[in-house]
Every structure is written in structure tokens, then in C-alpha cells.
Coordinates of C-alpha atoms and ligand atoms in Angstrom, one line a residue:
X1 CA 77.4 -69.8 -129.8
X2 CA 77.8 -66.5 -128.0
X3 CA 76.8 -68.1 -124.7
X4 CA 79.4 -70.9 -125.2
X5 CA 82.1 -68.4 -125.9
X6 CA 81.2 -66.5 -122.8
X7 CA 81.3 -69.7 -120.7
X8 CA 84.7 -70.6 -122.1
X9 CA 85.9 -67.1 -121.3
X10 CA 84.6 -67.3 -117.8
X11 CA 86.3 -70.7 -117.3
X12 CA 89.6 -69.4 -118.5
X13 CA 89.3 -66.3 -116.3
X14 CA 88.5 -68.6 -113.4
X15 CA 91.6 -70.7 -114.2
X16 CA 93.8 -67.6 -114.4
X17 CA 92.7 -66.2 -111.0
X18 CA 92.3 -69.6 -109.4
X19 CA 93.0 -69.2 -105.7
X20 CA 96.6 -70.0 -104.6
X21 CA 95.2 -72.6 -102.3
X22 CA 93.7 -74.6 -105.2
X23 CA 96.8 -74.2 -107.2
X24 CA 98.9 -75.4 -104.3
X25 CA 96.8 -78.5 -103.7
X26 CA 96.7 -79.3 -107.4
X27 CA 100.5 -78.9 -107.8
X28 CA 101.0 -81.2 -104.7
X29 CA 98.6 -83.8 -106.1
X30 CA 100.5 -83.6 -109.5
X31 CA 103.9 -84.0 -107.7
X32 CA 102.6 -87.1 -105.8
X33 CA 101.5 -88.8 -109.1
X34 CA 98.3 -87.0 -110.1
X35 CA 94.8 -86.6 -108.8
X36 CA 93.6 -89.9 -110.5
X37 CA 96.4 -91.9 -108.8
X38 CA 95.5 -90.4 -105.4
X39 CA 91.8 -91.0 -105.8
X40 CA 92.5 -94.6 -106.9
X41 CA 94.0 -95.4 -103.5
X42 CA 91.3 -97.3 -101.6
X43 CA 93.5 -98.8 -98.9
X44 CA 97.1 -98.1 -97.7
X45 CA 99.2 -100.2 -95.4
X46 CA 102.3 -98.8 -94.0
X47 CA 104.8 -101.3 -92.4
X48 CA 107.9 -100.3 -90.5
X49 CA 109.7 -99.7 -87.2
X50 CA 110.9 -96.8 -85.2
X51 CA 110.6 -95.0 -81.9
X52 CA 107.8 -93.7 -79.6
X53 CA 109.4 -91.2 -77.2
X54 CA 107.6 -91.1 -73.8
X55 CA 106.1 -87.6 -73.3
X56 CA 106.3 -86.1 -69.9
X57 CA 108.4 -88.9 -68.5
X58 CA 112.0 -87.6 -68.9
X59 CA 114.5 -87.8 -66.0
X60 CA 114.5 -84.0 -65.7
X61 CA 112.1 -81.5 -67.5
X62 CA 114.9 -80.6 -70.0
X63 CA 116.3 -84.1 -70.5
X64 CA 115.7 -86.0 -73.7
X65 CA 112.5 -88.1 -73.5
X66 CA 112.8 -91.7 -72.5
X67 CA 112.0 -94.0 -75.5
X68 CA 109.9 -97.0 -76.4
X69 CA 111.5 -98.8 -79.3
X70 CA 108.8 -99.8 -81.9
X71 CA 109.9 -103.2 -83.3
X72 CA 106.7 -103.9 -85.3
X73 CA 104.5 -101.2 -86.8
X74 CA 101.6 -101.6 -89.2
X75 CA 99.1 -98.8 -90.0
X76 CA 96.2 -99.7 -92.3
X77 CA 93.9 -97.0 -93.7
X78 CA 90.7 -97.6 -95.6
X79 CA 90.4 -94.2 -97.3
X80 CA 86.9 -94.8 -98.7
X81 CA 85.3 -95.7 -95.4
X82 CA 87.4 -93.5 -93.1
X83 CA 88.8 -96.4 -91.1
X84 CA 92.2 -97.0 -89.7
X85 CA 94.1 -99.5 -87.5
X86 CA 97.5 -99.1 -86.0
X87 CA 99.1 -102.3 -84.6
X88 CA 102.5 -102.0 -83.0
X89 CA 104.8 -103.7 -80.5
X90 CA 107.1 -101.6 -78.4
X91 CA 109.7 -102.2 -75.8
X92 CA 110.8 -99.8 -73.1
X93 CA 114.4 -98.6 -73.5
X94 CA 114.4 -97.2 -69.9
X95 CA 114.0 -98.8 -66.4
X96 CA 110.3 -99.6 -66.1
X97 CA 108.5 -101.5 -63.3
X98 CA 105.5 -102.8 -65.4
X99 CA 105.5 -104.9 -68.6
X100 CA 108.5 -103.6 -70.7
X101 CA 107.0 -104.9 -73.9
X102 CA 103.5 -103.9 -75.0
X103 CA 101.4 -104.8 -78.0
X104 CA 99.0 -102.0 -79.0
X105 CA 96.0 -102.1 -81.3
X106 CA 94.4 -98.7 -81.9
X107 CA 91.4 -98.4 -84.3
X108 CA 89.0 -95.9 -85.9
X109 CA 85.8 -96.4 -87.9
X110 CA 84.3 -93.0 -88.8
X111 CA 83.5 -91.4 -85.4
X112 CA 84.1 -94.6 -83.4
X113 CA 87.5 -95.0 -81.9
X114 CA 88.5 -98.0 -79.8
X115 CA 91.5 -99.9 -78.5
X116 CA 91.8 -103.7 -78.6
X117 CA 93.4 -104.7 -75.3
X118 CA 96.0 -107.4 -74.9
X119 CA 93.3 -109.8 -73.6
X120 CA 91.3 -109.3 -76.8
X121 CA 88.6 -107.1 -75.2
X122 CA 87.8 -103.7 -76.7
X123 CA 87.6 -100.3 -75.1
X124 CA 85.6 -97.5 -76.8
X125 CA 87.4 -94.1 -76.4
X126 CA 86.0 -90.6 -75.9
X127 CA 84.7 -88.4 -78.6
X128 CA 87.8 -86.2 -78.4
X129 CA 90.0 -89.2 -78.8
X130 CA 88.0 -90.2 -81.8
X131 CA 88.5 -86.7 -83.3
X132 CA 92.2 -86.9 -82.6
X133 CA 92.4 -90.3 -84.4
X134 CA 90.4 -88.8 -87.4
X135 CA 93.0 -86.1 -87.6
X136 CA 95.8 -88.7 -87.3
X137 CA 94.4 -90.5 -90.3
X138 CA 94.9 -87.3 -92.3
X139 CA 98.5 -87.0 -91.3
X140 CA 99.7 -88.6 -94.5
X141 CA 100.3 -87.0 -98.0
X142 CA 97.7 -89.3 -99.7
X143 CA 94.9 -88.9 -97.2
X144 CA 95.3 -85.2 -96.7
X145 CA 95.4 -84.5 -100.5
X146 CA 92.4 -86.7 -101.0
X147 CA 90.6 -84.7 -98.3
X148 CA 91.8 -81.4 -99.9
X149 CA 90.6 -82.5 -103.4
X150 CA 87.1 -83.2 -102.1
X151 CA 85.0 -80.4 -103.6
X152 CA 83.3 -79.8 -100.2
X153 CA 86.6 -79.2 -98.4
X154 CA 87.4 -75.5 -97.7
X155 CA 90.9 -74.3 -98.6
X156 CA 92.1 -71.0 -97.2
X157 CA 94.9 -68.8 -95.9
X158 CA 97.7 -69.7 -98.4
X159 CA 101.0 -68.3 -97.0
X160 CA 104.7 -68.7 -97.5
X161 CA 107.0 -69.9 -94.7
X162 CA 110.6 -70.1 -95.9
X163 CA 110.6 -72.7 -98.7
X164 CA 107.1 -73.9 -97.9
X165 CA 103.6 -73.0 -98.9
X166 CA 101.1 -73.5 -96.1
X167 CA 97.4 -74.1 -96.8
X168 CA 94.7 -74.5 -94.2
X169 CA 92.2 -77.2 -95.0
X170 CA 88.8 -77.7 -93.4
X171 CA 87.6 -81.2 -94.3
X172 CA 84.0 -82.0 -95.3
X173 CA 83.7 -83.3 -91.8
X174 CA 84.8 -80.0 -90.3
X175 CA 88.3 -81.1 -89.1
X176 CA 91.0 -78.4 -89.6
X177 CA 94.5 -79.1 -90.7
X178 CA 97.4 -77.3 -92.3
X179 CA 99.3 -78.7 -95.2
X180 CA 102.8 -77.6 -95.9
X181 CA 104.2 -78.0 -99.5
X182 CA 107.8 -77.7 -100.6
X183 CA 107.8 -74.8 -103.1
X184 CA 110.5 -76.5 -105.3
X185 CA 109.4 -80.1 -105.4
X186 CA 105.7 -79.4 -104.7
X187 CA 105.7 -82.5 -102.5
X188 CA 103.8 -82.4 -99.1
X189 CA 106.4 -81.7 -96.4
X190 CA 104.1 -81.9 -93.3
X191 CA 100.5 -81.9 -92.0
X192 CA 99.7 -80.3 -88.7
X193 CA 96.6 -80.0 -86.5
X194 CA 95.9 -78.8 -83.0
X195 CA 94.6 -80.7 -80.0
X196 CA 94.4 -80.5 -76.2
X197 CA 97.0 -82.3 -74.1
X198 CA 95.8 -82.1 -70.4
X199 CA 99.2 -80.9 -69.1
X200 CA 100.4 -78.8 -72.0
X201 CA 97.0 -77.4 -73.1
X202 CA 96.7 -76.3 -76.8
X203 CA 99.3 -78.2 -78.8
X204 CA 100.3 -78.5 -82.4
X205 CA 100.7 -82.0 -83.7
X206 CA 102.9 -82.1 -86.8
X207 CA 103.8 -85.1 -89.0
X208 CA 106.7 -84.5 -91.3
X209 CA 107.1 -86.6 -94.5
X210 CA 110.5 -87.4 -96.0
X211 CA 112.4 -89.9 -98.2
X212 CA 109.7 -90.2 -100.9
X213 CA 109.9 -93.2 -103.1
X214 CA 108.0 -94.1 -106.2
X215 CA 105.3 -96.9 -106.1
X216 CA 104.0 -97.4 -109.6
X217 CA 103.7 -93.7 -110.3
X218 CA 102.6 -92.7 -106.8
X219 CA 105.2 -91.1 -104.5
X220 CA 105.0 -92.2 -100.9
X221 CA 107.2 -91.1 -97.9
X222 CA 109.4 -93.7 -96.3
X223 CA 109.7 -91.7 -93.0
X224 CA 106.9 -90.3 -90.9
X225 CA 107.9 -88.2 -87.9
X226 CA 105.2 -86.8 -85.6
X227 CA 105.9 -84.1 -83.0
X228 CA 103.6 -82.9 -80.3
X229 CA 104.6 -79.3 -79.4
X230 CA 108.5 -79.6 -79.5
X231 CA 108.6 -83.3 -78.6
X232 CA 108.9 -86.1 -81.1
X233 CA 106.1 -88.6 -80.3
X234 CA 106.5 -91.1 -83.1
X235 CA 109.3 -91.6 -85.7
X236 CA 108.6 -94.4 -88.1
X237 CA 110.9 -95.7 -90.8
X238 CA 108.7 -97.3 -93.4
X239 CA 109.9 -100.6 -94.8
X240 CA 106.9 -101.3 -97.1
X241 CA 103.9 -99.3 -98.5
X242 CA 101.1 -101.5 -99.8
X243 CA 98.5 -99.8 -101.9
X244 CA 95.1 -101.5 -102.4
X245 CA 96.4 -104.6 -100.8
X246 CA 94.0 -107.0 -99.1
X247 CA 93.4 -104.9 -96.0
X248 CA 91.7 -106.7 -93.1
X249 CA 88.2 -105.7 -92.2
X250 CA 88.6 -102.4 -90.3
X251 CA 84.9 -102.0 -89.4
X252 CA 84.1 -101.4 -85.7
X253 CA 82.7 -104.6 -84.1
X254 CA 78.9 -104.2 -83.4
X255 CA 79.5 -104.4 -79.7
X256 CA 81.9 -101.4 -79.9
X257 CA 79.7 -99.2 -82.0
X258 CA 76.6 -100.0 -79.9
X259 CA 78.5 -98.8 -76.8
X260 CA 78.4 -95.0 -76.0
X261 CA 81.7 -93.1 -76.3
X262 CA 83.7 -93.2 -73.0
X263 CA 82.8 -90.2 -70.8
X264 CA 85.3 -87.3 -70.9
X265 CA 85.1 -87.1 -67.1
X266 CA 84.8 -90.6 -65.6
X267 CA 83.6 -90.7 -62.0
X268 CA 86.4 -90.6 -59.5
X269 CA 86.3 -92.0 -56.0
X270 CA 88.5 -90.6 -53.2
X271 CA 88.8 -92.4 -49.9
X272 CA 90.5 -91.1 -46.8
X273 CA 92.3 -93.2 -44.2
X274 CA 93.9 -91.8 -41.1
X275 CA 97.4 -93.2 -40.8
X276 CA 98.5 -91.2 -37.8
X277 CA 97.2 -88.2 -35.9
X278 CA 96.8 -85.4 -38.4
X279 CA 97.8 -87.5 -41.4
X280 CA 95.3 -88.9 -44.0
X281 CA 96.1 -91.1 -47.0
X282 CA 93.7 -90.3 -49.8
X283 CA 93.3 -93.3 -52.1
X284 CA 90.2 -94.7 -54.0
X285 CA 89.8 -95.3 -57.7
X286 CA 92.9 -95.6 -59.9
X287 CA 96.4 -96.0 -58.5
X288 CA 97.4 -92.4 -57.7
X289 CA 97.2 -91.3 -54.1
X290 CA 97.7 -88.1 -52.1
X291 CA 98.6 -87.5 -48.4
X292 CA 97.1 -84.7 -46.3
X293 CA 99.0 -83.2 -43.3
X294 CA 97.3 -81.1 -40.7
X295 CA 99.7 -78.4 -39.4
X296 CA 98.6 -76.0 -36.6
X297 CA 96.8 -73.5 -38.8
X298 CA 96.8 -75.0 -42.3
X299 CA 96.8 -78.2 -44.3
X300 CA 99.5 -79.4 -46.7
X301 CA 98.9 -82.0 -49.4
X302 CA 101.6 -84.3 -50.8
X303 CA 100.7 -84.7 -54.5
X304 CA 97.7 -83.8 -56.6
X305 CA 98.1 -86.5 -59.3
X306 CA 96.6 -88.3 -62.3
X307 CA 94.2 -85.6 -63.8
X308 CA 92.5 -82.3 -63.0
X309 CA 89.3 -84.2 -62.2
X310 CA 91.1 -86.3 -59.6
X311 CA 92.9 -83.3 -58.1
X312 CA 89.5 -81.6 -57.7
X313 CA 88.0 -84.7 -56.0
X314 CA 91.0 -84.8 -53.7
X315 CA 90.7 -81.2 -52.7
X316 CA 86.9 -81.7 -52.1
X317 CA 87.7 -84.7 -49.9
X318 CA 90.2 -82.7 -47.9
X319 CA 87.6 -79.9 -47.4
X320 CA 84.9 -82.5 -46.3
X321 CA 87.2 -83.9 -43.6
X322 CA 86.4 -80.6 -41.8
X323 CA 89.7 -79.9 -40.2
X324 CA 88.6 -76.2 -39.9
X325 CA 91.9 -75.3 -41.4
X326 CA 92.6 -73.9 -44.9
X327 CA 94.5 -76.0 -47.5
X328 CA 97.4 -73.7 -48.4
X329 CA 100.1 -75.7 -50.1
X330 CA 100.8 -78.8 -52.2
X331 CA 104.0 -80.7 -52.6
X332 CA 104.5 -81.9 -56.2
X333 CA 106.9 -84.9 -56.0
X334 CA 108.3 -84.6 -59.6
X335 CA 107.4 -83.2 -63.0
X336 CA 106.1 -86.4 -64.7
X337 CA 102.8 -85.6 -66.3
X338 CA 100.7 -88.0 -64.1
X339 CA 102.2 -86.5 -60.9
X340 CA 102.0 -82.9 -62.0
X341 CA 98.4 -83.2 -63.4
X342 CA 96.9 -81.2 -60.6
X343 CA 99.5 -78.4 -60.8
X344 CA 97.3 -75.9 -62.7
X345 CA 94.3 -76.5 -60.5
X346 CA 96.5 -75.9 -57.4
X347 CA 97.6 -72.6 -58.9
X348 CA 94.0 -71.8 -59.7
X349 CA 93.1 -72.5 -56.0
X350 CA 95.9 -70.1 -54.9
X351 CA 98.0 -72.9 -53.3
X352 CA 101.7 -72.6 -52.9
X353 CA 103.6 -75.2 -54.9
X354 CA 106.5 -77.0 -53.1
X355 CA 108.8 -78.9 -55.5
X356 CA 112.4 -79.7 -56.2
X357 CA 114.3 -76.7 -57.8
X358 CA 114.8 -78.5 -61.0
X359 CA 111.0 -78.4 -61.7
X360 CA 110.5 -74.7 -61.2
X361 CA 111.1 -73.3 -64.7
X362 CA 109.0 -76.1 -66.3
X363 CA 106.1 -75.6 -63.8
X364 CA 106.1 -71.9 -64.6
X365 CA 105.9 -72.8 -68.3
X366 CA 103.0 -75.3 -67.7
X367 CA 101.1 -72.6 -65.8
X368 CA 101.6 -70.0 -68.5
X369 CA 100.3 -72.2 -71.3
X370 CA 97.1 -71.6 -73.2
X371 CA 94.2 -74.0 -72.6
X372 CA 91.5 -72.7 -75.0
X373 CA 90.4 -76.0 -76.7
X374 CA 89.6 -77.7 -73.5
X375 CA 89.6 -74.9 -70.8
X376 CA 90.7 -76.1 -67.4
X377 CA 89.9 -74.3 -64.1
X378 CA 92.9 -72.1 -64.4
X379 CA 92.0 -71.1 -68.0
X380 CA 88.3 -70.5 -66.9
X381 CA 89.1 -68.3 -63.9
X382 CA 90.4 -65.7 -66.3
X383 CA 92.9 -63.9 -64.1
X384 CA 96.6 -63.9 -65.2
X385 CA 97.9 -67.0 -63.5
X386 CA 100.3 -66.3 -60.6
X387 CA 102.3 -69.3 -59.4
X388 CA 103.7 -69.2 -55.9
X389 CA 106.6 -71.7 -55.7
X390 CA 108.7 -72.8 -52.8
X391 CA 111.7 -74.6 -54.3
X392 CA 113.5 -77.3 -52.4
X393 CA 117.1 -77.9 -53.3
X394 CA 118.2 -80.7 -51.1
X395 CA 116.0 -80.6 -48.0
X396 CA 113.1 -78.6 -46.5
X397 CA 111.6 -79.0 -43.0
X398 CA 108.0 -78.1 -42.7
X399 CA 107.4 -77.8 -39.0
X400 CA 105.1 -76.2 -36.3
X401 CA 103.6 -77.3 -33.0
X402 CA 101.2 -79.8 -34.6
X403 CA 103.3 -81.5 -37.4
X404 CA 106.7 -82.0 -38.9
X405 CA 107.2 -83.2 -42.4
X406 CA 110.7 -83.2 -43.8
X407 CA 111.2 -83.2 -47.6
X408 CA 114.3 -84.7 -49.2
X409 CA 115.6 -84.7 -52.8
X410 CA 116.0 -88.3 -53.9
X411 CA 119.6 -88.7 -55.0
X412 CA 120.9 -90.6 -58.1
X413 CA 117.5 -91.9 -59.2
X414 CA 117.3 -93.1 -62.8
X415 CA 113.5 -92.4 -63.1
X416 CA 113.6 -88.8 -62.0
X417 CA 116.4 -86.5 -60.9
X418 CA 114.0 -83.9 -59.5
X419 CA 112.1 -86.2 -57.1
X420 CA 111.1 -85.3 -53.5
X421 CA 110.2 -87.8 -50.8
X422 CA 108.6 -87.1 -47.4
X423 CA 109.5 -88.1 -43.9
X424 CA 107.5 -87.8 -40.7
X425 CA 110.0 -88.2 -37.8
X426 CA 107.2 -88.5 -35.1
X427 CA 105.6 -91.6 -36.8
X428 CA 108.6 -92.9 -38.8
X429 CA 106.5 -92.6 -41.9
X430 CA 108.0 -92.4 -45.4
X431 CA 106.0 -90.8 -48.2
X432 CA 107.3 -91.7 -51.6
X433 CA 106.3 -91.7 -55.3
X434 CA 107.7 -94.0 -57.9
X435 CA 110.3 -95.7 -55.7
X436 CA 108.2 -98.6 -54.7
X437 CA 104.6 -99.9 -55.4
X438 CA 103.5 -103.3 -54.0
X439 CA 101.8 -104.0 -57.4
X440 CA 104.9 -103.6 -59.6
X441 CA 106.3 -106.6 -61.5
X442 CA 109.8 -105.6 -60.6
X443 CA 111.7 -103.1 -58.5
X444 CA 114.3 -101.2 -60.6
X445 CA 114.7 -98.6 -57.8
X446 CA 115.0 -101.0 -54.8
X447 CA 118.7 -100.2 -54.2
X448 CA 118.1 -96.5 -54.8
X449 CA 115.3 -96.4 -52.2
X450 CA 117.5 -98.1 -49.6
X451 CA 120.4 -95.8 -50.4
X452 CA 118.3 -92.7 -50.0
X453 CA 116.8 -94.0 -46.7
X454 CA 120.3 -94.7 -45.5
X455 CA 121.7 -91.4 -46.7
X456 CA 119.1 -89.5 -44.7
X457 CA 119.5 -91.9 -41.7
X458 CA 115.8 -92.6 -41.6
X459 CA 114.4 -95.4 -39.3
X460 CA 111.4 -96.1 -41.6
X461 CA 108.5 -98.1 -40.0
X462 CA 105.7 -97.4 -42.5
X463 CA 105.5 -96.7 -46.3
X464 CA 102.6 -94.4 -47.1
X465 CA 102.9 -94.3 -50.9
X466 CA 101.6 -92.3 -53.9
X467 CA 101.1 -95.6 -55.8
X468 CA 100.0 -98.9 -54.2
X469 CA 99.1 -99.7 -50.6
X470 CA 100.3 -98.8 -47.2
X471 CA 102.8 -101.4 -45.9
X472 CA 105.3 -101.8 -43.1
X473 CA 108.8 -101.0 -44.3
X474 CA 109.8 -104.5 -43.3
X475 CA 107.3 -105.9 -45.8
X476 CA 108.6 -103.4 -48.5
X477 CA 112.2 -104.6 -47.9
X478 CA 111.1 -108.3 -48.0
X479 CA 109.1 -107.9 -51.2
X480 CA 111.9 -106.1 -53.0
X481 CA 114.5 -108.7 -51.8
X482 CA 112.3 -111.6 -53.0
X483 CA 111.8 -109.9 -56.4
X484 CA 115.5 -109.2 -56.8
X485 CA 116.3 -112.9 -56.1
X486 CA 113.7 -114.0 -58.7
X487 CA 115.1 -111.6 -61.3
X488 CA 118.6 -112.9 -60.6
X489 CA 117.4 -116.5 -61.1
X490 CA 115.5 -115.5 -64.3
X491 CA 118.6 -113.9 -65.7
X492 CA 120.7 -116.9 -64.8
X493 CA 118.1 -119.1 -66.4
X494 CA 118.2 -117.1 -69.6
X495 CA 121.9 -117.3 -69.7
X496 CA 121.9 -121.1 -69.2
X497 CA 119.7 -121.6 -72.2
X498 CA 121.5 -122.8 -75.3
Ligands
ZN501 ZN1 107.5 -90.6 -62.4
ZN502 ZN1 104.2 -92.5 -60.7

């Protein structure tokens, strides 16, 4: 009797001084419809449409992001088995040289993440991508509260931020997220987690929930907006929430789970082809190239693209060519993330960055950012990064006894307004990025390329590109003209249809 009384007393004391984290999670669960309602959700299918802004691909570093319009969106989550599939169809709302409509199928089963390609084949992703997808699964009020209510989850660091209570949650799996709860309605307002973005480094990914509606006693948000750092990455307007519907089988196919996760650093091949005395075109795997120029006492690179790993391989290749001259500078054609991927490595190597003036502030920001989750070379070398930048406004002539390379700002280009192209007067060589690639499906910048060549009065003989293959300029003009005629005919054909 006495013991029972003591136990009851202890329980009530425990209740009275229950941690604010526990109280916060329980209040949020109550606001959503109650713990039992949340735990009864086995599958959830979210159907809707919206937008996917295109990170790191804006016309200038400060311009709004270009946007993929998401016309079909369906996210299915199996909460009991930790599985998820997102299927969506999106269409580019900006000039684009490849397929402007893409169907995506992104899946997760426990620790196995994979994409189903348009041809039906599957590609297993890296362990980090699987972790990111696990976190993504928890960016929903139902999934995060279910994880927070799990007795093995750790709740900590309750704090107030305006009209929100923030609670850190370490899931049973060890993943860390922060839940924000509205202090008035007690409904979850957002979930955030951190990850690495190769260009930006440590970034916060935050999904905000709004426009809650009632589904048989369970409140679910009708709008899900995900930001990476300050940029919106996905904004979905939900048309339908299906709880415990007949979800398709979300299990990883045996062939995918038997496969090892994709390596974090896939092998990169860099080839070197001499295109003129003192000029080497560095191609190889992938479709991002660099061009090396031998000046009298130093080497200059045009572009260090695609990834830090590729940038490293390109620099190694340049050193192996044994010019007996130091590499001192790199031209970064524009700020788009694939083209500026080697920026931080270049700074780490002490190279001077040559770029259009409009990129300078953004490049300084990229160099100053923290990369602690996945440290890159610049983060590892420890010293406070010092960026040496030589900005180009309209034109810059790099010239000595051995080489001349002229750089020009590409005018009136709808893909990038801070783009530089290169010109070698001795050999009539044009070095360009994103104006023309022999492998493109169409040529949205054909007229812009011709206009810029005419503006600078260049008698181009050879195109030595950052994407695609080396071609005579006559062939470039011919291919662009053929495509333009085809496109005109297609448009006319479409119009003629009833
Ligand atoms: Zn670009
Ligand atoms: Zn490009």
C-alpha cells in the first residue's frame, strides 16, 4: 500500500516536471489528432503539384532561380517499414537544351536509396544520399511526430524562437532533426535538418507545413515548402492526402539491395588533347571539359568544373603534362554550380580566379562557407581562405610572348548574364561554355552565340568547348541551322494539328 502510494507520487512528480521537450511533442501530437491517430498511420500518400526551383542555375547569382514546374507529384510513405517513393513529372520553365520534361522516380527502403530511370533501370545511390532521403521522409508532421514519440528517440534543447517552440530530435536511427511547433495552435510548423551541398557546404534543409485540413480527425498540411539554405527547392500544393490507402509495394528490388551503395568518389578519367601549340583540351569521363593554356612562365586553366574530384584530377593531369611551369590561375566561365564546382579547390591551391564581375561577391561567399559535414580541400587545409580574384567587366586580354587569350563577357544571354567566353587570335579558336554542345537536342542560344561572335568581330575556325566535342565552327553553324529548321517545322506541324 505504502509502496503503491510512493509510486503514484513519483509518477505525478515526474508528470509535473516532465521535460518541456516531451510536453511540446505531446502537445503537437494532440493538436494533430492524438498519439493513437498518428501511430495508426501505416501509409501516407501525398498527391499534388507545384514547383522545383533549380538551385545554382539562375541567370545571375542574385536572380530568382529558374523553375521546373511540377505537373504531377505523388509521395508515398510506408511508415512502419521506413520506405518512401516520390514520383513526379516536371517541365522546364526556362530555355533548356536537353529534354524539357522529365519523369522522376526516387525511392528509399531503410538504408537503400535508388532512382528508377526513365528506361526502367534502377541506380543505387550513395550512403549519404540514402541518409538525406531518410531525413526527407521525416520532413512531414506525421512522420516526425511518430519518430519523436518513439521511446528510444532523444528529445533535447527545447527553446523559443518568436511564436515557435523548437525541439531537437535524435531518432532511434541516430538521425538529427529540429521540429518547430506553433506555440498557439501547437501544430508542427516546420522540420529542419542539415546536410552537405558540395558548392554551399553545410546547409539547413527546412520544410514548412501550412494550410492544415482535417482528415477523419487527423490534421494534415496541404502545402509543403522545402528550402535549402535561403533557396526554395520544392513547393508542393497538396490536392489529396490518402491515409492507409493501398500503397504500392515500396520494397527495394532484390537486384538493387544486392548492389553496393554508389561510391562517394567515383573514378574520374581526364584525357589531354593538344589542339594548338601550348593549348590542351582536357576531356575524358563525363561531359565537362577544361582547357589549359601555356603562357611564357605560367599556365592558365579555363574552367575547373563538375565536382571537386574532377577539378583535382584536372589539376593532376595538368601537372603530369610536365610543362615545367606553375599553374597560377583559373578562369571560371560563370557561377552555375557545375561550372564553379572547382572554385574552392582552386582557392585552396592558391590560384587566382578570373571571372565576370557579377560573380565576385557570390564566389567570395562560396569560399567563406563552412564545410564541416563533408570537409573539402579548402576546409581541410585549415587556413582562413583567401580568394584572389581578377574580375572581368567586358573584356580582358591575357597576353605575353608565348600566348594570347582574350576573354569576353557574353552579352544578352538568357542562360547566364555573367558568362565569359575565350578567344585565341593566333589560332582562331573559340572557348565557350553553355552556348553550344554537339550533343544537345536543341540550340536555344544559337542566335546569341552568333551575335556575340559578330559583336567581337571574331573569325572563328574552331570551337574548343567546355561541353561536347571539338568541331570546326563551320560544322557548329551547320548543326545549329539544321536544328533551327527542324524546330520551325515541328512548331509548324504542331500548329497545323486540329
Ligand atoms: Zn550554365
Ligand atoms: Zn554547363
